[in-house]
Amino acid sequence: QVQLVESGGGLVQAGGSLRLSCAASRLTFSAYAWGWFRQAPGKEREFVGVVSRSGGSTSYADSVKGRFTISRDNAKKMVYLQMNSLKSEDTAVYYCAASPILGLSTDSARYNYWGQGTQVTVSS
C-alpha cells in the first residue's frame, strides 16, 4: 500500500552538509503536507520541519531554522531535507511523514504515514 522510503543519511563532519530524500508511492502526493521528524538516542521524537500541500509554506523548528530547508517535487513524488552547517546535536534517525491537513502541523499525531527512517550521524 502506501510506502515512504527515506535515503541519504550517513556520517558527516560537523559543519558539513547532507541532503535527505523521501520517495512516496501509491498515494496522491499533492494531497499531503510533508514533514520531517527526528529522534536522537534516549530522546523523544521531535519536529524538524514541514512543507504545505501547495508547497507555498514551510515551518521549521527553532533548532534548525536557517540551516535546514524542506522542498518537494510533485512530479517525482519526492520530498527533500537539505541540511547545512550540521552540528553534533543533529545526530538522530530522521523520518519523513505525510499529513492530510490543509495547513502546517508540528504534531506527529496529525501525520498518517511514516517512512522507516534514515540515520544521520554528525561527528564533532
Coordinates of N, CA and C in Angstrom, one line a residue:
Q1 N 0.8 -1.2 0.0 CA 0.0 0.0 0.0 C 0.9 1.2 0.0
V2 N 0.5 2.3 0.8 CA 1.3 3.5 0.8 C 2.7 3.2 1.3
Q3 N 3.7 3.7 0.7 CA 5.1 3.5 1.0 C 5.9 4.8 1.0
L4 N 6.6 5.0 2.0 CA 7.6 6.1 2.1 C 8.9 5.6 2.4
V5 N 9.9 6.0 1.6 CA 11.3 5.4 1.8 C 12.3 6.6 1.9
E6 N 12.9 6.7 3.0 CA 14.0 7.8 3.2 C 15.3 7.2 2.7
S7 N 16.2 8.1 2.3 CA 17.5 7.8 1.9 C 18.4 9.1 2.1
G8 N 19.7 8.9 2.0 CA 20.6 10.0 2.1 C 21.3 10.2 3.4
G9 N 21.0 9.4 4.4 CA 21.7 9.5 5.7 C 23.1 9.0 5.6
G10 N 23.8 9.3 6.7 CA 25.2 8.8 6.7 C 26.0 9.5 7.8
L11 N 27.3 9.4 7.7 CA 28.2 10.0 8.6 C 28.8 11.3 8.0
V12 N 28.8 12.4 8.7 CA 29.3 13.6 8.2 C 30.0 14.4 9.3
Q13 N 31.0 15.2 8.9 CA 31.7 16.0 9.9 C 30.9 17.2 10.3
A14 N 31.1 17.7 11.5 CA 30.4 19.0 11.9 C 30.7 20.1 11.0
G15 N 29.7 20.9 10.6 CA 29.9 21.9 9.7 C 29.6 21.5 8.2
G16 N 29.4 20.2 8.0 CA 29.2 19.7 6.7 C 27.7 19.7 6.3
S17 N 27.4 19.2 5.1 CA 26.0 19.2 4.6 C 25.6 17.8 4.2
L18 N 24.3 17.6 4.2 CA 23.7 16.3 3.8 C 22.3 16.6 3.2
R19 N 21.9 15.9 2.2 CA 20.5 16.0 1.7 C 19.8 14.7 1.9
L20 N 18.7 14.7 2.6 CA 17.9 13.5 2.7 C 16.7 13.6 1.7
S21 N 16.3 12.4 1.3 CA 15.3 12.3 0.3 C 14.2 11.3 0.8
C22 N 13.0 11.6 0.4 CA 11.9 10.7 0.8 C 11.1 10.4 -0.5
A23 N 11.0 9.2 -0.9 CA 10.2 8.8 -2.1 C 8.9 8.2 -1.6
A24 N 7.8 8.7 -2.2 CA 6.5 8.3 -1.9 C 5.9 7.5 -3.1
S25 N 5.1 6.5 -2.7 CA 4.4 5.7 -3.8 C 3.0 5.3 -3.3
R26 N 2.1 5.1 -4.3 CA 0.8 4.6 -4.0 C 0.0 5.5 -3.1
L27 N 0.1 6.8 -3.3 CA -0.7 7.9 -2.7 C -0.7 9.1 -3.6
T28 N -1.7 9.9 -3.3 CA -1.8 11.2 -4.1 C -0.9 12.2 -3.4
F29 N 0.3 12.4 -3.9 CA 1.4 13.1 -3.3 C 1.0 14.5 -2.9
S30 N 0.3 15.2 -3.9 CA -0.1 16.6 -3.7 C -1.2 16.8 -2.7
A31 N -1.8 15.8 -2.2 CA -2.9 15.9 -1.2 C -2.4 15.8 0.2
Y32 N -1.1 15.9 0.4 CA -0.5 15.8 1.7 C 0.6 16.8 1.9
A33 N 0.6 17.3 3.2 CA 1.7 18.1 3.6 C 2.8 17.1 4.0
W34 N 4.1 17.5 3.8 CA 5.2 16.6 4.1 C 6.1 17.1 5.2
G35 N 6.2 16.3 6.2 CA 7.1 16.8 7.4 C 8.3 15.9 7.6
W36 N 9.2 16.4 8.3 CA 10.4 15.7 8.7 C 10.5 15.7 10.3
F37 N 10.7 14.6 10.9 CA 10.9 14.5 12.3 C 12.2 13.7 12.6
R38 N 12.7 13.8 13.8 CA 13.9 13.1 14.1 C 13.8 12.6 15.6
Q39 N 14.6 11.6 15.8 CA 14.7 11.0 17.2 C 16.1 10.7 17.5
A40 N 16.7 11.3 18.5 CA 18.0 11.1 18.9 C 18.0 10.0 20.0
P41 N 19.2 9.3 20.2 CA 19.2 8.3 21.2 C 18.8 8.8 22.6
G42 N 17.9 8.1 23.2 CA 17.5 8.5 24.6 C 16.5 9.7 24.6
K43 N 16.1 10.2 23.5 CA 15.3 11.4 23.5 C 14.0 11.1 22.8
E44 N 13.0 12.0 23.0 CA 11.7 11.8 22.3 C 11.8 12.3 20.9
R45 N 10.9 11.8 20.0 CA 10.8 12.3 18.7 C 10.4 13.8 18.6
E46 N 11.1 14.5 17.8 CA 10.8 15.9 17.7 C 10.6 16.4 16.3
F47 N 9.8 17.4 16.1 CA 9.5 18.0 14.8 C 10.8 18.8 14.3
V48 N 11.0 18.6 13.0 CA 12.1 19.3 12.3 C 11.6 20.4 11.4
G49 N 10.7 20.0 10.5 CA 10.1 21.0 9.5 C 9.0 20.3 8.7
V50 N 8.3 21.2 8.0 CA 7.1 20.7 7.2 C 6.9 21.7 6.0
V51 N 6.5 21.1 4.9 CA 6.1 21.9 3.7 C 4.7 21.6 3.4
S52 N 3.9 22.6 3.1 CA 2.4 22.5 2.9 C 2.1 21.7 1.6
R53 N 0.8 21.4 1.5 CA 0.3 20.7 0.4 C 0.6 21.4 -0.9
S54 N 0.4 22.8 -0.9 CA 0.7 23.6 -2.1 C 2.1 23.8 -2.3
G55 N 3.0 23.6 -1.4 CA 4.4 23.9 -1.5 C 4.8 25.3 -1.2
G56 N 3.7 26.1 -0.9 CA 4.0 27.5 -0.7 C 4.3 28.0 0.7
S57 N 4.2 27.1 1.6 CA 4.5 27.5 3.0 C 5.4 26.4 3.7
T58 N 6.3 26.9 4.6 CA 7.1 26.0 5.3 C 7.2 26.4 6.8
S59 N 7.5 25.5 7.6 CA 7.7 25.8 9.0 C 8.9 24.9 9.6
Y60 N 9.7 25.5 10.4 CA 10.9 24.8 10.9 C 11.0 24.9 12.5
A61 N 11.5 23.9 13.1 CA 11.9 24.1 14.5 C 13.0 25.1 14.6
D62 N 13.0 25.8 15.8 CA 14.0 26.9 16.0 C 15.4 26.3 16.0
S63 N 15.6 25.1 16.4 CA 16.9 24.5 16.4 C 17.5 24.3 15.1
V64 N 16.7 24.3 14.0 CA 17.3 24.0 12.7 C 17.0 25.2 11.7
K65 N 16.3 26.2 12.2 CA 15.9 27.3 11.3 C 17.2 28.0 10.8
G66 N 17.2 28.3 9.5 CA 18.4 28.9 8.9 C 19.4 27.9 8.4
R67 N 19.3 26.7 8.8 CA 20.3 25.7 8.4 C 19.7 24.6 7.6
F68 N 18.4 24.3 7.8 CA 17.7 23.2 7.1 C 16.7 23.8 6.2
T69 N 16.5 23.1 5.0 CA 15.5 23.6 4.0 C 14.7 22.4 3.5
I70 N 13.4 22.5 3.6 CA 12.5 21.4 3.0 C 12.0 21.9 1.6
S71 N 12.0 20.9 0.7 CA 11.4 21.2 -0.6 C 10.7 19.9 -1.1
R72 N 9.8 20.1 -2.1 CA 9.1 19.0 -2.6 C 9.0 19.0 -4.2
D73 N 8.9 17.9 -4.8 CA 8.8 17.8 -6.2 C 7.6 16.9 -6.5
N74 N 6.5 17.5 -6.8 CA 5.3 16.7 -7.0 C 5.3 15.8 -8.2
A75 N 6.0 16.1 -9.2 CA 6.1 15.3 -10.4 C 6.9 14.0 -10.1
K76 N 7.9 14.1 -9.3 CA 8.7 12.9 -8.9 C 8.2 12.3 -7.6
K77 N 7.2 12.9 -7.0 CA 6.7 12.4 -5.7 C 7.8 12.2 -4.7
M78 N 8.6 13.3 -4.5 CA 9.8 13.3 -3.7 C 9.7 14.5 -2.8
V79 N 10.2 14.4 -1.5 CA 10.4 15.5 -0.6 C 11.8 15.4 -0.1
Y80 N 12.4 16.6 0.1 CA 13.9 16.6 0.4 C 14.1 17.4 1.7
L81 N 15.1 17.1 2.4 CA 15.6 17.9 3.5 C 17.0 18.2 3.3
Q82 N 17.3 19.4 3.0 CA 18.7 19.9 2.8 C 19.2 20.4 4.2
M83 N 20.3 19.8 4.7 CA 20.8 20.1 6.0 C 22.2 20.7 5.8
N84 N 22.4 21.9 6.2 CA 23.7 22.6 6.2 C 24.2 22.9 7.6
S85 N 25.5 23.2 7.7 CA 26.1 23.6 9.0 C 25.7 22.6 10.1
L86 N 25.9 21.4 9.8 CA 25.4 20.3 10.7 C 26.2 20.4 12.0
K87 N 25.5 20.1 13.1 CA 26.1 20.0 14.4 C 26.0 18.6 15.0
S88 N 26.8 18.3 16.0 CA 26.7 17.0 16.6 C 25.3 16.7 17.2
E89 N 24.6 17.8 17.7 CA 23.3 17.6 18.2 C 22.2 17.3 17.2
D90 N 22.6 17.3 15.9 CA 21.7 16.9 14.8 C 21.7 15.4 14.6
T91 N 22.6 14.7 15.3 CA 22.6 13.3 15.2 C 21.3 12.6 15.6
A92 N 20.7 11.9 14.8 CA 19.4 11.3 15.0 C 19.0 10.4 13.9
V93 N 17.9 9.6 14.1 CA 17.2 9.0 13.0 C 16.2 9.9 12.5
Y94 N 16.2 10.2 11.2 CA 15.3 11.1 10.6 C 14.2 10.4 9.8
Y95 N 12.9 10.9 10.0 CA 11.8 10.3 9.4 C 11.0 11.3 8.6
C96 N 10.5 10.9 7.4 CA 9.6 11.7 6.7 C 8.2 11.2 7.0
A97 N 7.2 12.1 6.9 CA 5.8 11.7 7.2 C 4.8 12.5 6.4
A98 N 3.6 12.0 6.2 CA 2.6 12.7 5.4 C 1.4 13.0 6.2
S99 N 0.9 14.2 6.1 CA -0.3 14.6 6.8 C -1.4 15.1 5.8
P100 N -2.6 14.7 6.0 CA -3.7 15.2 5.0 C -4.2 16.6 5.3
I101 N -3.8 17.2 6.4 CA -4.4 18.5 6.7 C -4.0 19.6 5.8
L102 N -4.8 20.6 5.7 CA -4.5 21.7 4.7 C -3.4 22.6 5.1
G103 N -3.2 22.8 6.4 CA -2.2 23.7 6.9 C -0.9 23.1 7.2
L104 N -0.2 23.6 8.2 CA 1.1 23.1 8.7 C 0.9 22.6 10.1
S105 N 1.4 21.4 10.4 CA 1.3 20.9 11.7 C 2.7 20.4 12.2
T106 N 3.0 20.7 13.5 CA 4.2 20.2 14.2 C 3.9 19.0 15.0
D107 N 2.7 18.6 15.0 CA 2.2 17.5 15.9 C 2.3 16.2 15.1
S108 N 3.1 15.2 15.6 CA 3.3 14.0 14.9 C 2.0 13.2 14.8
A109 N 1.0 13.5 15.7 CA -0.3 12.8 15.7 C -1.1 13.1 14.5
R110 N -0.8 14.2 13.8 CA -1.5 14.6 12.6 C -1.0 14.0 11.3
Y111 N 0.0 13.2 11.4 CA 0.6 12.6 10.3 C 0.2 11.1 10.2
N112 N -0.3 10.7 9.0 CA -0.9 9.4 8.8 C 0.1 8.3 8.4
Y113 N 1.1 8.7 7.6 CA 2.1 7.8 7.1 C 3.5 8.2 7.4
W114 N 4.3 7.1 7.7 CA 5.7 7.4 8.1 C 6.7 6.4 7.3
G115 N 7.8 7.0 7.1 CA 8.9 6.1 6.5 C 9.6 5.4 7.5
Q116 N 10.6 4.6 7.1 CA 11.3 3.7 8.0 C 12.5 4.4 8.8
G117 N 12.8 5.6 8.3 CA 13.9 6.4 8.9 C 15.2 6.1 8.3
T118 N 16.1 7.2 8.4 CA 17.5 7.1 7.9 C 18.4 7.7 9.0
Q119 N 19.5 7.1 9.2 CA 20.4 7.5 10.3 C 21.3 8.6 9.8
V120 N 21.4 9.7 10.6 CA 22.3 10.8 10.4 C 23.2 10.9 11.6
T121 N 24.5 10.8 11.3 CA 25.5 10.9 12.4 C 26.5 12.0 12.1
V122 N 26.6 13.0 13.0 CA 27.5 14.1 12.8 C 28.6 14.0 13.9
S123 N 29.8 13.9 13.4 CA 31.0 13.9 14.3 C 31.5 15.2 14.6
S124 N 31.9 15.5 15.8 CA 32.4 16.8 16.2 C 34.0 16.8 16.2

